[in-house]
Amino acid sequence: MDIRAALIVVDMQNGFLNHHTRHLVPVVADLVDRWSATGRPVVFTRYLNHQGSQFERLIHWTRLREAPETDLVPELQDRARRAAAVIDKPAYTCFTPRTTALATAEGWSDLVFCGIATDSCVLKSAADAFEREFTPWIVTDACASDAGPQVHDAGLVVARRFIGAGQLLTTAQLFARLTEPALDQDHDRDTSTAQQ
């Protein structure tokens, strides 16, 4: 995995927590801490549902319009304050104009996704990253669906078809990749080239 990777923490908000997703909070908190310790950036997203949105008009879904539902879970709020960005979004994807501008300006190559929900916002963001020629990754044990484990599993099935089975990995596999010697060599090569 490239040294220019960013972790995208998708919609870890009060309104998406239930008995299917609550276990995810300490998992994501630990992932953010370990990722930040590598010196790589973290971005948090928050979904905001607006009156008259497609979610309301077509799906008849009117939740996540205001605090406290729209707030990030308390356990992640301090971490979000230290993040590269907290990006509000009106749809499934994380790719707002601000996200695209930030990723381009920072030269990110790989985007690593975790959060809620595997089958919607995580999946759509990863697929959109793929189509924008970023290398997407989904951390399978650091995402969940508020609709339950079967829907989470279904989201991962579709993700394998959309972005490639090799792009799905566990937290342990992610950190094993981040400590591979090739990563340090790539970083050293980039540094030495920049110094010439």
mmCIF file of C-alpha atoms in Angstrom:
data_model
loop_
_atom_site.group_PDB
_atom_site.id
_atom_site.type_symbol
_atom_site.label_atom_id
_atom_site.label_comp_id
_atom_site.label_asym_id
_atom_site.label_seq_id
_atom_site.Cartn_x
_atom_site.Cartn_y
_atom_site.Cartn_z
ATOM 1 C CA MET A 1 0.000 0.000 0.000
ATOM 2 C CA ASP A 2 1.323 3.392 -0.989
ATOM 3 C CA ILE A 3 2.736 5.781 1.584
ATOM 4 C CA ARG A 4 0.264 8.393 0.274
ATOM 5 C CA ALA A 5 -2.774 6.589 1.702
ATOM 6 C CA ALA A 6 -5.578 8.215 3.684
ATOM 7 C CA LEU A 7 -8.078 6.572 6.032
ATOM 8 C CA ILE A 8 -11.695 7.584 5.371
ATOM 9 C CA VAL A 9 -13.947 7.015 8.389
ATOM 10 C CA VAL A 10 -17.465 6.917 6.963
ATOM 11 C CA ASP A 11 -20.497 8.197 8.887
ATOM 12 C CA MET A 12 -19.723 7.042 12.427
ATOM 13 C CA GLN A 13 -22.705 9.045 13.656
ATOM 14 C CA ASN A 14 -25.149 8.618 16.510
ATOM 15 C CA GLY A 15 -28.038 8.131 14.093
ATOM 16 C CA PHE A 16 -26.439 5.036 12.572
ATOM 17 C CA LEU A 17 -25.663 3.304 15.854
ATOM 18 C CA ASN A 18 -27.809 0.357 16.851
ATOM 19 C CA HIS A 19 -27.321 -3.202 18.105
ATOM 20 C CA HIS A 20 -25.747 -4.138 14.733
ATOM 21 C CA THR A 21 -23.163 -1.349 14.706
ATOM 22 C CA ARG A 22 -22.390 -0.348 18.293
ATOM 23 C CA HIS A 23 -19.536 -2.882 18.503
ATOM 24 C CA LEU A 24 -17.785 -0.924 15.748
ATOM 25 C CA VAL A 25 -17.038 2.180 17.843
ATOM 26 C CA PRO A 26 -13.988 0.833 19.751
ATOM 27 C CA VAL A 27 -12.782 -0.997 16.634
ATOM 28 C CA VAL A 28 -12.779 2.195 14.558
ATOM 29 C CA ALA A 29 -11.289 4.230 17.414
ATOM 30 C CA ASP A 30 -8.384 1.786 17.645
ATOM 31 C CA LEU A 31 -7.950 1.775 13.857
ATOM 32 C CA VAL A 32 -7.822 5.584 13.776
ATOM 33 C CA ASP A 33 -5.243 5.655 16.581
ATOM 34 C CA ARG A 34 -3.007 3.051 14.970
ATOM 35 C CA TRP A 35 -3.344 4.643 11.526
ATOM 36 C CA SER A 36 -2.571 8.125 12.874
ATOM 37 C CA ALA A 37 0.543 6.733 14.567
ATOM 38 C CA THR A 38 1.930 5.916 11.084
ATOM 39 C CA GLY A 39 1.747 9.612 10.179
ATOM 40 C CA ARG A 40 -0.909 9.110 7.529
ATOM 41 C CA PRO A 41 -4.015 11.336 7.357
ATOM 42 C CA VAL A 42 -7.533 10.559 8.538
ATOM 43 C CA VAL A 43 -10.755 12.048 7.147
ATOM 44 C CA PHE A 44 -14.152 11.693 8.820
ATOM 45 C CA THR A 45 -17.418 12.020 6.902
ATOM 46 C CA ARG A 46 -20.870 12.924 8.219
ATOM 47 C CA TYR A 47 -24.060 12.295 6.307
ATOM 48 C CA LEU A 48 -26.667 15.074 6.542
ATOM 49 C CA ASN A 49 -30.183 14.439 5.240
ATOM 50 C CA HIS A 50 -31.838 17.583 3.901
ATOM 51 C CA GLN A 51 -35.546 18.231 3.685
ATOM 52 C CA GLY A 52 -36.761 17.345 0.202
ATOM 53 C CA SER A 53 -33.771 15.062 -0.446
ATOM 54 C CA GLN A 54 -33.957 11.994 -2.659
ATOM 55 C CA PHE A 55 -33.817 9.949 0.538
ATOM 56 C CA GLU A 56 -37.030 11.611 1.700
ATOM 57 C CA ARG A 57 -38.718 11.782 -1.698
ATOM 58 C CA LEU A 58 -37.996 8.279 -3.004
ATOM 59 C CA ILE A 59 -37.141 6.165 0.058
ATOM 60 C CA HIS A 60 -39.353 8.048 2.562
ATOM 61 C CA TRP A 61 -36.407 8.234 4.958
ATOM 62 C CA THR A 62 -36.294 11.393 7.083
ATOM 63 C CA ARG A 63 -33.704 10.618 9.755
ATOM 64 C CA LEU A 64 -30.271 12.226 10.313
ATOM 65 C CA ARG A 65 -31.447 15.785 9.756
ATOM 66 C CA GLU A 66 -30.125 17.367 12.960
ATOM 67 C CA ALA A 67 -28.083 16.831 16.109
ATOM 68 C CA PRO A 68 -27.637 14.630 18.016
ATOM 69 C CA GLU A 69 -28.341 12.098 15.231
ATOM 70 C CA THR A 70 -25.941 13.829 12.834
ATOM 71 C CA ASP A 71 -23.113 14.136 15.398
ATOM 72 C CA LEU A 72 -20.137 11.828 15.278
ATOM 73 C CA VAL A 73 -20.224 9.349 18.141
ATOM 74 C CA PRO A 74 -18.704 10.838 21.327
ATOM 75 C CA GLU A 75 -15.785 8.374 21.357
ATOM 76 C CA LEU A 76 -14.548 9.708 17.987
ATOM 77 C CA GLN A 77 -15.122 13.443 18.398
ATOM 78 C CA ASP A 78 -11.641 14.237 19.773
ATOM 79 C CA ARG A 79 -10.073 12.136 17.052
ATOM 80 C CA ALA A 80 -12.117 14.007 14.432
ATOM 81 C CA ARG A 81 -10.820 17.332 15.762
ATOM 82 C CA ARG A 82 -7.280 16.132 15.043
ATOM 83 C CA ALA A 83 -8.179 14.770 11.584
ATOM 84 C CA ALA A 84 -7.154 16.217 8.238
ATOM 85 C CA ALA A 85 -10.834 17.049 7.638
ATOM 86 C CA VAL A 86 -14.425 16.360 8.660
ATOM 87 C CA ILE A 87 -16.517 16.410 5.517
ATOM 88 C CA ASP A 88 -20.292 16.749 5.450
ATOM 89 C CA LYS A 89 -22.026 15.002 2.584
ATOM 90 C CA PRO A 90 -25.621 14.925 1.304
ATOM 91 C CA ALA A 91 -25.473 11.486 -0.338
ATOM 92 C CA TYR A 92 -23.953 8.010 -0.108
ATOM 93 C CA THR A 93 -20.554 8.873 -1.549
ATOM 94 C CA CYS A 94 -17.751 10.627 0.289
ATOM 95 C CA PHE A 95 -16.795 12.383 -2.951
ATOM 96 C CA THR A 96 -18.024 15.911 -2.435
ATOM 97 C CA PRO A 97 -16.130 18.690 -4.257
ATOM 98 C CA ARG A 98 -14.212 19.305 -1.005
ATOM 99 C CA THR A 99 -13.135 15.655 -0.741
ATOM 100 C CA THR A 100 -11.967 15.557 -4.339
ATOM 101 C CA ALA A 101 -10.033 18.816 -3.979
ATOM 102 C CA LEU A 102 -8.392 17.630 -0.740
ATOM 103 C CA ALA A 103 -7.372 14.237 -2.137
ATOM 104 C CA THR A 104 -5.933 15.878 -5.261
ATOM 105 C CA ALA A 105 -4.100 18.621 -3.363
ATOM 106 C CA GLU A 106 -2.578 16.118 -0.923
ATOM 107 C CA GLY A 107 -1.632 13.668 -3.681
ATOM 108 C CA TRP A 108 -3.365 10.713 -2.053
ATOM 109 C CA SER A 109 -3.160 7.509 -4.075
ATOM 110 C CA ASP A 110 -4.904 4.979 -1.815
ATOM 111 C CA LEU A 111 -8.125 5.505 0.139
ATOM 112 C CA VAL A 112 -8.872 3.079 2.959
ATOM 113 C CA PHE A 113 -12.530 2.909 4.015
ATOM 114 C CA CYS A 114 -14.149 1.906 7.299
ATOM 115 C CA GLY A 115 -17.397 2.821 9.071
ATOM 116 C CA ILE A 116 -21.134 2.622 8.416
ATOM 117 C CA ALA A 117 -22.731 1.238 6.351
ATOM 118 C CA THR A 118 -20.869 -1.446 4.446
ATOM 119 C CA ASP A 119 -23.690 -1.868 1.927
ATOM 120 C CA SER A 120 -24.292 1.821 1.175
ATOM 121 C CA CYS A 121 -21.931 4.694 2.018
ATOM 122 C CA VAL A 122 -18.782 2.590 2.434
ATOM 123 C CA LEU A 123 -19.499 0.603 -0.745
ATOM 124 C CA LYS A 124 -20.469 3.647 -2.829
ATOM 125 C CA SER A 125 -17.435 5.637 -1.684
ATOM 126 C CA ALA A 126 -15.066 2.757 -2.486
ATOM 127 C CA ALA A 127 -16.624 2.245 -5.915
ATOM 128 C CA ASP A 128 -16.388 5.968 -6.641
ATOM 129 C CA ALA A 129 -12.736 5.962 -5.535
ATOM 130 C CA PHE A 130 -12.125 3.103 -7.994
ATOM 131 C CA GLU A 131 -13.736 5.068 -10.831
ATOM 132 C CA ARG A 132 -11.660 8.169 -9.959
ATOM 133 C CA GLU A 133 -8.484 6.072 -10.215
ATOM 134 C CA PHE A 134 -7.635 6.043 -6.538
ATOM 135 C CA THR A 135 -6.776 2.613 -5.151
ATOM 136 C CA PRO A 136 -9.652 1.758 -2.779
ATOM 137 C CA TRP A 137 -9.488 -0.582 0.207
ATOM 138 C CA ILE A 138 -12.242 -1.698 2.589
ATOM 139 C CA VAL A 139 -11.345 -2.815 6.109
ATOM 140 C CA THR A 140 -13.884 -5.589 6.525
ATOM 141 C CA ASP A 141 -13.775 -5.890 10.315
ATOM 142 C CA ALA A 142 -13.976 -2.097 10.765
ATOM 143 C CA CYS A 143 -17.259 -1.585 8.939
ATOM 144 C CA ALA A 144 -20.801 -2.796 9.549
ATOM 145 C CA SER A 145 -24.359 -2.334 8.381
ATOM 146 C CA ASP A 146 -27.071 -0.909 10.586
ATOM 147 C CA ALA A 147 -29.377 -3.358 8.777
ATOM 148 C CA GLY A 148 -27.491 -6.341 10.216
ATOM 149 C CA PRO A 149 -24.665 -8.787 9.487
ATOM 150 C CA GLN A 150 -26.340 -10.374 6.463
ATOM 151 C CA VAL A 151 -26.568 -6.986 4.761
ATOM 152 C CA HIS A 152 -22.946 -6.252 5.755
ATOM 153 C CA ASP A 153 -21.928 -9.539 4.112
ATOM 154 C CA ALA A 154 -23.964 -8.720 1.006
ATOM 155 C CA GLY A 155 -22.197 -5.347 0.779
ATOM 156 C CA LEU A 156 -18.836 -7.116 0.850
ATOM 157 C CA VAL A 157 -19.936 -9.497 -1.914
ATOM 158 C CA VAL A 158 -20.785 -6.532 -4.134
ATOM 159 C CA ALA A 159 -17.583 -4.732 -3.117
ATOM 160 C CA ARG A 160 -15.490 -7.691 -4.276
ATOM 161 C CA ARG A 161 -17.140 -7.421 -7.685
ATOM 162 C CA PHE A 162 -16.832 -3.609 -7.843
ATOM 163 C CA ILE A 163 -13.275 -3.030 -6.640
ATOM 164 C CA GLY A 164 -11.639 -6.473 -6.578
ATOM 165 C CA ALA A 165 -11.462 -9.170 -3.929
ATOM 166 C CA GLY A 166 -7.863 -8.224 -3.156
ATOM 167 C CA GLN A 167 -8.981 -4.750 -2.052
ATOM 168 C CA LEU A 168 -10.844 -6.119 0.974
ATOM 169 C CA LEU A 169 -8.722 -6.778 4.022
ATOM 170 C CA THR A 170 -8.900 -7.055 7.779
ATOM 171 C CA THR A 171 -7.309 -4.620 10.218
ATOM 172 C CA ALA A 172 -4.469 -7.090 10.835
ATOM 173 C CA GLN A 173 -3.837 -7.432 7.094
ATOM 174 C CA LEU A 174 -3.921 -3.655 6.679
ATOM 175 C CA PHE A 175 -1.205 -3.039 9.264
ATOM 176 C CA ALA A 176 0.868 -5.927 7.930
ATOM 177 C CA ARG A 177 0.829 -4.181 4.550
ATOM 178 C CA LEU A 178 1.749 -0.850 6.097
ATOM 179 C CA THR A 179 4.867 -2.350 7.659
ATOM 180 C CA GLU A 180 6.067 -4.199 4.562
ATOM 181 C CA PRO A 181 9.676 -3.295 3.680
ATOM 182 C CA ALA A 182 8.589 -2.284 0.162
ATOM 183 C CA LEU A 183 6.679 0.631 1.643
ATOM 184 C CA ASP A 184 9.781 2.007 3.327
ATOM 185 C CA GLN A 185 11.781 1.526 0.142
ATOM 186 C CA ASP A 186 9.153 3.400 -1.892
ATOM 187 C CA HIS A 187 9.199 6.215 0.680
ATOM 188 C CA ASP A 188 13.022 6.323 0.703
ATOM 189 C CA ARG A 189 13.060 6.390 -3.099
ATOM 190 C CA ASP A 190 10.564 9.266 -3.180
ATOM 191 C CA THR A 191 12.611 11.171 -0.582
ATOM 192 C CA SER A 192 15.913 10.687 -2.381
ATOM 193 C CA THR A 193 14.366 11.702 -5.719
ATOM 194 C CA ALA A 194 12.953 14.842 -4.127
ATOM 195 C CA GLN A 195 16.389 15.735 -2.719
ATOM 196 C CA GLN A 196 18.151 15.469 -6.120
#
